[in-house]
CSV table of C-alpha atoms (C1' of nucleotides) in Angstrom, one decimal:
chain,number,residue,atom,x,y,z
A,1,UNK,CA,-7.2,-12.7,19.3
A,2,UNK,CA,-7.3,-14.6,22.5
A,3,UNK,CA,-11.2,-16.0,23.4
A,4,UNK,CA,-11.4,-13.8,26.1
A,5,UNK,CA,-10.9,-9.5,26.6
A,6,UNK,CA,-9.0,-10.6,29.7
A,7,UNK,CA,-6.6,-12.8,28.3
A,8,UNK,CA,-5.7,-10.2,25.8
A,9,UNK,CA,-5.4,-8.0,28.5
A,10,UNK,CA,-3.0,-10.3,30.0
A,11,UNK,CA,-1.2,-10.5,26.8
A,12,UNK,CA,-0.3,-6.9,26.7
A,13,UNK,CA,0.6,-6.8,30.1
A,14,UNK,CA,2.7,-9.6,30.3
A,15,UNK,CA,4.4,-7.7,27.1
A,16,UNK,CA,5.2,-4.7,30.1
A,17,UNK,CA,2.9,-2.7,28.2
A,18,UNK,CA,0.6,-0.3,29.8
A,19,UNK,CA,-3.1,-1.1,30.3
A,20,UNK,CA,-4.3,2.7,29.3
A,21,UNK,CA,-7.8,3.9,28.9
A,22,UNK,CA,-7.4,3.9,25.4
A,23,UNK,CA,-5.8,0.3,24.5
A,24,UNK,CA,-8.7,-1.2,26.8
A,25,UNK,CA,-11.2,0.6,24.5
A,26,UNK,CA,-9.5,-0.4,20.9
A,27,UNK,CA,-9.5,-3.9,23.1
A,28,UNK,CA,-12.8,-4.1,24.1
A,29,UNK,CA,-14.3,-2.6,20.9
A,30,UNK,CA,-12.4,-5.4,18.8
A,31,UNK,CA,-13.3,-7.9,20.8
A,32,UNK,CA,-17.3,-7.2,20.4
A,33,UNK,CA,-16.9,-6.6,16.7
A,34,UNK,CA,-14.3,-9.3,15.6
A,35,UNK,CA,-13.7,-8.9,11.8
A,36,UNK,CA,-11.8,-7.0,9.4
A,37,UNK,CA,-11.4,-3.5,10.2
A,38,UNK,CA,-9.2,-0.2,9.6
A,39,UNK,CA,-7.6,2.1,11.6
A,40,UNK,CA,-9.8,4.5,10.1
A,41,UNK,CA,-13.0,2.6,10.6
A,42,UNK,CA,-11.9,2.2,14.6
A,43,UNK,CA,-11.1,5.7,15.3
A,44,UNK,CA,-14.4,6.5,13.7
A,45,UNK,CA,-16.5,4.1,15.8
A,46,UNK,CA,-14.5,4.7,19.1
A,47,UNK,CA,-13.8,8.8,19.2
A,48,UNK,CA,-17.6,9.3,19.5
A,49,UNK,CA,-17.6,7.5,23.0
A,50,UNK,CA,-14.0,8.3,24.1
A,51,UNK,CA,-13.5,12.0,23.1
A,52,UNK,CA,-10.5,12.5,23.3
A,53,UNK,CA,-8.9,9.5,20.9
A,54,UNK,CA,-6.1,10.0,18.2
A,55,UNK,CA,-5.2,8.6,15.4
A,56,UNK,CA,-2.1,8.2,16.1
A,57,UNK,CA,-3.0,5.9,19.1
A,58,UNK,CA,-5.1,3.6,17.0
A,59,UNK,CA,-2.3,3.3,14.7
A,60,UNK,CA,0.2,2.5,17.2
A,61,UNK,CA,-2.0,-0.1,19.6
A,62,UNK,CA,-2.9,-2.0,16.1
A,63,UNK,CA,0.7,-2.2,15.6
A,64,UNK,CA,1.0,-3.1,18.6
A,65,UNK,CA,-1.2,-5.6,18.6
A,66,UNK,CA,0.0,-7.3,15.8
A,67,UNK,CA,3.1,-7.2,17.1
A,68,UNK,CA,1.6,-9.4,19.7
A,69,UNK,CA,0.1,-11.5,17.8
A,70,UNK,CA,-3.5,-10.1,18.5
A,71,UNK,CA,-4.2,-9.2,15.0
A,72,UNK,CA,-3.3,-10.2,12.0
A,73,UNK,CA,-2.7,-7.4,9.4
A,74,UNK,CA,-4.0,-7.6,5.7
A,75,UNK,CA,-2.7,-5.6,2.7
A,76,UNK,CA,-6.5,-6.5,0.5
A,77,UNK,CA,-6.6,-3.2,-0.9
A,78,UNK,CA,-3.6,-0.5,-2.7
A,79,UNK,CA,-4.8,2.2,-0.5
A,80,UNK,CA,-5.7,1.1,3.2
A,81,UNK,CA,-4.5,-1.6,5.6
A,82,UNK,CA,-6.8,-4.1,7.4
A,83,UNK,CA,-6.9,-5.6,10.3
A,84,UNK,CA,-8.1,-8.8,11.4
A,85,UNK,CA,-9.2,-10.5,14.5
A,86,UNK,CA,-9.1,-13.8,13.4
A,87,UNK,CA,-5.4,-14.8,14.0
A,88,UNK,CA,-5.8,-18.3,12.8
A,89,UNK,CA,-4.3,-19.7,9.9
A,90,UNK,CA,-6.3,-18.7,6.8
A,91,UNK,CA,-6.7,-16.7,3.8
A,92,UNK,CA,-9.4,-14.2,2.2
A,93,UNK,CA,-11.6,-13.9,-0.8
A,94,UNK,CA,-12.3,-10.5,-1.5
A,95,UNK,CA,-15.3,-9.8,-3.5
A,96,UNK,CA,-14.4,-7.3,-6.5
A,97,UNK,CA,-18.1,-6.4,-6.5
A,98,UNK,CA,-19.3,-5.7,-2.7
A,99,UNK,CA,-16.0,-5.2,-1.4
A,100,UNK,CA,-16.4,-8.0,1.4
A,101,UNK,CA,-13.7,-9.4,3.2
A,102,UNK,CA,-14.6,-13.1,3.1
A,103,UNK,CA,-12.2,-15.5,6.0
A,104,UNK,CA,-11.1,-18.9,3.8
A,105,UNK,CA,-9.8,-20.9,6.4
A,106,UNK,CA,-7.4,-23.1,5.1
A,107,UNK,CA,-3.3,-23.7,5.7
A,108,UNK,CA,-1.0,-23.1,2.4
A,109,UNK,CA,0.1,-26.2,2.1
A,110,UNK,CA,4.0,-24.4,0.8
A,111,UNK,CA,4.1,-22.5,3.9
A,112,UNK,CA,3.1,-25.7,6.2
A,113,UNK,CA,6.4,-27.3,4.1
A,114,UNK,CA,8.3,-24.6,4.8
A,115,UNK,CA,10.4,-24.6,1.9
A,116,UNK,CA,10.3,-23.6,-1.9
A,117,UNK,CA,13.0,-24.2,-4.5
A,118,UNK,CA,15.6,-24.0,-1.8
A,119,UNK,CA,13.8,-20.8,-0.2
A,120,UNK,CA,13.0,-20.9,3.4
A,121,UNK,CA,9.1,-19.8,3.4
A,122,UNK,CA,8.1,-18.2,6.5
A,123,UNK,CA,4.8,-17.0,5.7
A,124,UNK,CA,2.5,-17.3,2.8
A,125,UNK,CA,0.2,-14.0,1.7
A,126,UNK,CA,-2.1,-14.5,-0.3
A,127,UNK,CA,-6.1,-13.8,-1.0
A,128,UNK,CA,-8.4,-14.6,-3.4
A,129,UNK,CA,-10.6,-12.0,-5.7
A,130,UNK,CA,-13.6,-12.3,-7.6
A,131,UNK,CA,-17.3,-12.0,-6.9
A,132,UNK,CA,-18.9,-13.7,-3.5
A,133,UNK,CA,-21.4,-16.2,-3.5
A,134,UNK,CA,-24.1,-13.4,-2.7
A,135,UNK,CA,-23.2,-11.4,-5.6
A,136,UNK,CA,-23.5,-13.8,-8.2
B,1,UNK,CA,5.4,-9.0,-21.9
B,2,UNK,CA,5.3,-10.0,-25.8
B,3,UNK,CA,8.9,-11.9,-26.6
B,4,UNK,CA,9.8,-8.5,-28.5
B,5,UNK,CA,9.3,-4.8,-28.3
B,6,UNK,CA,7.8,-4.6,-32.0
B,7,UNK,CA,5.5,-7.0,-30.8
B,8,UNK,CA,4.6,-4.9,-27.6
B,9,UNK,CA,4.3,-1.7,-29.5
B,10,UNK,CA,2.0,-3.5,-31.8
B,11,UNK,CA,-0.2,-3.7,-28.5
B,12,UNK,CA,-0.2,-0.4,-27.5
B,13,UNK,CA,-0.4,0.5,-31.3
B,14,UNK,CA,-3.4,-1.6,-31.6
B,15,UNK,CA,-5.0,-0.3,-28.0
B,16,UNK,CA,-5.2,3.4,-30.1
B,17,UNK,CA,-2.6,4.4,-27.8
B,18,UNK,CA,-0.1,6.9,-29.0
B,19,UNK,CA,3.6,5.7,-29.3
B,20,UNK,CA,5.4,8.6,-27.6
B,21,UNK,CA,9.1,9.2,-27.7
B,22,UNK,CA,8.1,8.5,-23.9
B,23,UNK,CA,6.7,5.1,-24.2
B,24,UNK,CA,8.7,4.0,-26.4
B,25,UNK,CA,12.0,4.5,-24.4
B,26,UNK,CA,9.9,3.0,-21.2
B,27,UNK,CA,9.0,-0.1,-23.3
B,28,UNK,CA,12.5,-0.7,-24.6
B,29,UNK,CA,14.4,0.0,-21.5
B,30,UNK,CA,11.8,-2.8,-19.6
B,31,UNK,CA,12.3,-5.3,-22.5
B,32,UNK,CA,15.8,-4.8,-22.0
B,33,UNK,CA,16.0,-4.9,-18.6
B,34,UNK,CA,13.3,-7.3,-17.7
B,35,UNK,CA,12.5,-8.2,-13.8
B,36,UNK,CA,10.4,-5.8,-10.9
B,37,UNK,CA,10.5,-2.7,-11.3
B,38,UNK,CA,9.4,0.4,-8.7
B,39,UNK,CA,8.2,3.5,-10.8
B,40,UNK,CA,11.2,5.5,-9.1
B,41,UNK,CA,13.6,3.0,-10.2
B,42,UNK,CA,12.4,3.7,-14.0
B,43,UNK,CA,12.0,7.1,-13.8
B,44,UNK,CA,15.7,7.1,-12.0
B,45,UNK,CA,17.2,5.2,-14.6
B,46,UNK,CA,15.9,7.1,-17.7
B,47,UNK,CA,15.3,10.3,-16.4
B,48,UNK,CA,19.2,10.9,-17.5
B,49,UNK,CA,18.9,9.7,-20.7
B,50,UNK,CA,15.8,11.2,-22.0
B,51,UNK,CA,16.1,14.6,-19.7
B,52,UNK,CA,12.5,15.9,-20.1
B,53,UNK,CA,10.7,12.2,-18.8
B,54,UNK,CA,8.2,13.2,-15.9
B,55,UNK,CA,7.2,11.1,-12.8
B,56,UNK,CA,3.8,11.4,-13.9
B,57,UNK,CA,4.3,10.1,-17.5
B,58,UNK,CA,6.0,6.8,-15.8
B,59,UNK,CA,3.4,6.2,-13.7
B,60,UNK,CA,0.9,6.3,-16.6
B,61,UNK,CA,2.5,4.7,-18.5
B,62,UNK,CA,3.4,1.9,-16.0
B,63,UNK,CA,-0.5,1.7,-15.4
B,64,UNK,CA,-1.3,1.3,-19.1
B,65,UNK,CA,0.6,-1.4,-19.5
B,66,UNK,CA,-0.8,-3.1,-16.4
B,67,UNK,CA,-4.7,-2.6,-18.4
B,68,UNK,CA,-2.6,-3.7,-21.8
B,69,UNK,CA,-1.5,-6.9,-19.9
B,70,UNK,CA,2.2,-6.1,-20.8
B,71,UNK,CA,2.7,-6.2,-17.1
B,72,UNK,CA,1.7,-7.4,-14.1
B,73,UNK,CA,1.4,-5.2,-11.1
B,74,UNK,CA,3.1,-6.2,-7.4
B,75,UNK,CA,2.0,-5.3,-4.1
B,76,UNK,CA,5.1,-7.0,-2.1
B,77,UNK,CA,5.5,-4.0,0.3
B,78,UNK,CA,3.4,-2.2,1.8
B,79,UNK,CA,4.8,1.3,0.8
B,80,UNK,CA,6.0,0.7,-3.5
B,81,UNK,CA,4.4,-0.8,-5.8
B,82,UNK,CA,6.2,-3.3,-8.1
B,83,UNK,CA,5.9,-3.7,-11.8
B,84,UNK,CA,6.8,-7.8,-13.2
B,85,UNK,CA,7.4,-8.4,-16.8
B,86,UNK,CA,6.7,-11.7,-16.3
B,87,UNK,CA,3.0,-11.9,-17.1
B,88,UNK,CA,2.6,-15.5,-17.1
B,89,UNK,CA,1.3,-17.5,-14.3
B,90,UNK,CA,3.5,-17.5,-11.3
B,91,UNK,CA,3.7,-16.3,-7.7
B,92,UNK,CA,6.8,-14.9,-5.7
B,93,UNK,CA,9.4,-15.3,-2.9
B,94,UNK,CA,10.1,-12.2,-1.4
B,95,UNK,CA,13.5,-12.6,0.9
B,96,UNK,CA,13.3,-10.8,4.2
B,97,UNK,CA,17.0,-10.5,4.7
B,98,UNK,CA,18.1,-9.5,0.9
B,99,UNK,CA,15.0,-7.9,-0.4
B,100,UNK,CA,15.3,-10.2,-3.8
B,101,UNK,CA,12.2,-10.8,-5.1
B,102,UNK,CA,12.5,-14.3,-6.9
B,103,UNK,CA,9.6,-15.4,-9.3
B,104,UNK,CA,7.5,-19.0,-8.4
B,105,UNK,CA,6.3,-20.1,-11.4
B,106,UNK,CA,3.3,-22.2,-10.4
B,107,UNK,CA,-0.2,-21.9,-10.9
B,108,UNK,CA,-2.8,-21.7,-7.7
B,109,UNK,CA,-4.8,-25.0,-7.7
B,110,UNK,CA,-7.7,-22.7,-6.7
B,111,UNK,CA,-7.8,-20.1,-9.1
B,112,UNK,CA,-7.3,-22.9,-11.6
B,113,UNK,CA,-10.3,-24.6,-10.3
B,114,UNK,CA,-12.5,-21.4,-10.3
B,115,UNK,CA,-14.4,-21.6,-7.5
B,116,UNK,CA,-13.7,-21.6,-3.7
B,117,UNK,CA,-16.8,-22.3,-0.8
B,118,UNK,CA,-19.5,-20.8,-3.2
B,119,UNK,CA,-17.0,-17.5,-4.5
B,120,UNK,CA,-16.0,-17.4,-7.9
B,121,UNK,CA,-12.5,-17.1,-8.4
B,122,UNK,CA,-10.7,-14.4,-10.6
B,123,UNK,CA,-7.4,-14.0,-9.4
B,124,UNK,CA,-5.3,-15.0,-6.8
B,125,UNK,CA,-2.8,-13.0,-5.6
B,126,UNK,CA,-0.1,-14.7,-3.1
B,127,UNK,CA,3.2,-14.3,-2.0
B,128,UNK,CA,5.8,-16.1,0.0
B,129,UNK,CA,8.1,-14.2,3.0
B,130,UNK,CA,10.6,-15.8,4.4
B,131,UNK,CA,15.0,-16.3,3.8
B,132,UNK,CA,16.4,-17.0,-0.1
B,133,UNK,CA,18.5,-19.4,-0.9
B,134,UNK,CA,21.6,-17.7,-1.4
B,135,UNK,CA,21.0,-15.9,2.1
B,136,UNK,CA,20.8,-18.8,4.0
C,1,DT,C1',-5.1,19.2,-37.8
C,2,DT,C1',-6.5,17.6,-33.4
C,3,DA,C1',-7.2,14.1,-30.1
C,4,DG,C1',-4.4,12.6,-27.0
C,5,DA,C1',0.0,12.8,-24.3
C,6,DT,C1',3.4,15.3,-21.5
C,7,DG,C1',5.5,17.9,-17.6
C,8,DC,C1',5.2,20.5,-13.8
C,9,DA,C1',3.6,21.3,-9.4
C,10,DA,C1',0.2,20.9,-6.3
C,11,DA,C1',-3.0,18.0,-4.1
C,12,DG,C1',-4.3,13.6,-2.0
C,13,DT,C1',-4.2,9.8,1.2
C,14,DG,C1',-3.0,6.6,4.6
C,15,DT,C1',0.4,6.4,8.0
C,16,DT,C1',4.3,8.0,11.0
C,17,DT,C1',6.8,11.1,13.9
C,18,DG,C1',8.3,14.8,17.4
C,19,DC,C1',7.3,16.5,21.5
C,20,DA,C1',5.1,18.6,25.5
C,21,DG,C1',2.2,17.1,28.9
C,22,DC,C1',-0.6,13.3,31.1
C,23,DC,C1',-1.4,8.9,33.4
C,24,DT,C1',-0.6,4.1,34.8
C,25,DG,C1',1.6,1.2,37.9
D,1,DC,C1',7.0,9.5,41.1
D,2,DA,C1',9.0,8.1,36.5
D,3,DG,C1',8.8,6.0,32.4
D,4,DG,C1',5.6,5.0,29.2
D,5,DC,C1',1.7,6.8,26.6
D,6,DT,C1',-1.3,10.3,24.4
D,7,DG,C1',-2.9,14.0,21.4
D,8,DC,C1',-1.9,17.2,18.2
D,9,DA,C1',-0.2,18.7,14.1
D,10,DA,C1',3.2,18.5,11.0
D,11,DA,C1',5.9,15.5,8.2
D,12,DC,C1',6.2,11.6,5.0
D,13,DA,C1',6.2,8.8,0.8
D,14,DC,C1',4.1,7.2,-2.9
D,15,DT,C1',0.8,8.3,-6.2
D,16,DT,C1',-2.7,11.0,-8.7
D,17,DT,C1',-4.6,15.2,-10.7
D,18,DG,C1',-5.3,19.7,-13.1
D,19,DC,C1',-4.0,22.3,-16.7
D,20,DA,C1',-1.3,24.7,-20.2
D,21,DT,C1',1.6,23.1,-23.8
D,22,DC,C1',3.1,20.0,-27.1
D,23,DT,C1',3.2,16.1,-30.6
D,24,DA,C1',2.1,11.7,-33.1
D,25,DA,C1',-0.5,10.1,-36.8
DNA sequence: TTAGATGCAAAGTGTTTGCAGCCTG
DNA sequence: CAGGCTGCAAACACTTTGCATCTAA
């Protein structure tokens, strides 16, 4: 995400998307609590303080804001989708034991090549798994 | 997988696992037809043959031989899981235009090493996204 | 013989969609 | 004021589960 909730703000705007109540909250919120979160996990923290969130909302302005390059989505698990605020280049170690989501910044060195055996790589997905430092 | 079905029944044989009319016909159809497979696209491709096979049992089945190591289980998109009968080290290409999934056969520097920033390293699980070959 | 496997259908789960009504610009 | 956005609930798609029945060893 951009440094500043302003400049993310300006993002979406300049996109001609409209500033509502509710993309200013998601906005906000993930801009206080940068890491790795689910739609789930958002709707859950935000619907206490702005009644009268949906789902559906939260799924569409994460889209959205991966769309804009805001967020970074992350498929770490089968079952949910994640969503991260650090939009740098890096990967993820994903501890098998406490389930943390663990940032690895580093640049796949294929991707920065941009080619394999005659393929044109765009992007590189990849995370690590095992057990964090903590656990062991 | 093993280089032969006997030798993958053997596995399953030697796992205590039953050898069903059902696995048997999954195992021989994947030896025969070996690349990445969706659970559907088994089921849809035997399903004729061997009139009573049931979703369920394929996706058992399919699972089983994930534990059994007789295949190797792809998350390339976010809504189907692949199944790879390749089960030696390698990564893949996943073309954006074509949807061909190509095998990478190449071992991650990091997993081989074990260890990254403190973590210990079990797996590493990476794709590459981008335009095949042939596409461009 | 009997533990384990199958088939069916129903349930589960994260996510998406359709649409009437609301709100931002 | 007008198009875009929201909320709700229902729909979706893949996968898992419960259970009565069947079968491999």
């Amino acid at each position: 995400m951009k440094s500043t909730l302003e400049e993310s703000l300006e993002i979406l705007s300049g996109l001609g998307l409209v500033l509502t109540l509710q993309r200013r909250a998601i906005l906000k919120f993930l801009h206080e609590q940068q890491g790795h979160w689910t739609a789930e996990a958002i709707y859950g923290e935000l619907r206490p303080r702005y009644g009268s969130l949906s789902r559906a909302t939260v799924y569409k302005t994460l889209e959205l804001l991966c769309e804009a390059g805001e967020l970074q989505c992350l498929r770490l698990r089968k079952d949910v989708m994640h969503y991260d605020t650090f939009t740098g280049p890096h990967h993820h170690f994903l501890c098998e034991q406490c389930g943390a989501i663990i940032d690895i910044p580093m640049e796949c060195p294929i991707k920065a090549s941009g080619r394999i055996e005659g393929h044109r790589v765009d992007r590189c997905i990849a995370y690590f798994a095992g057990v964090c430092e903590a656990c062991l």
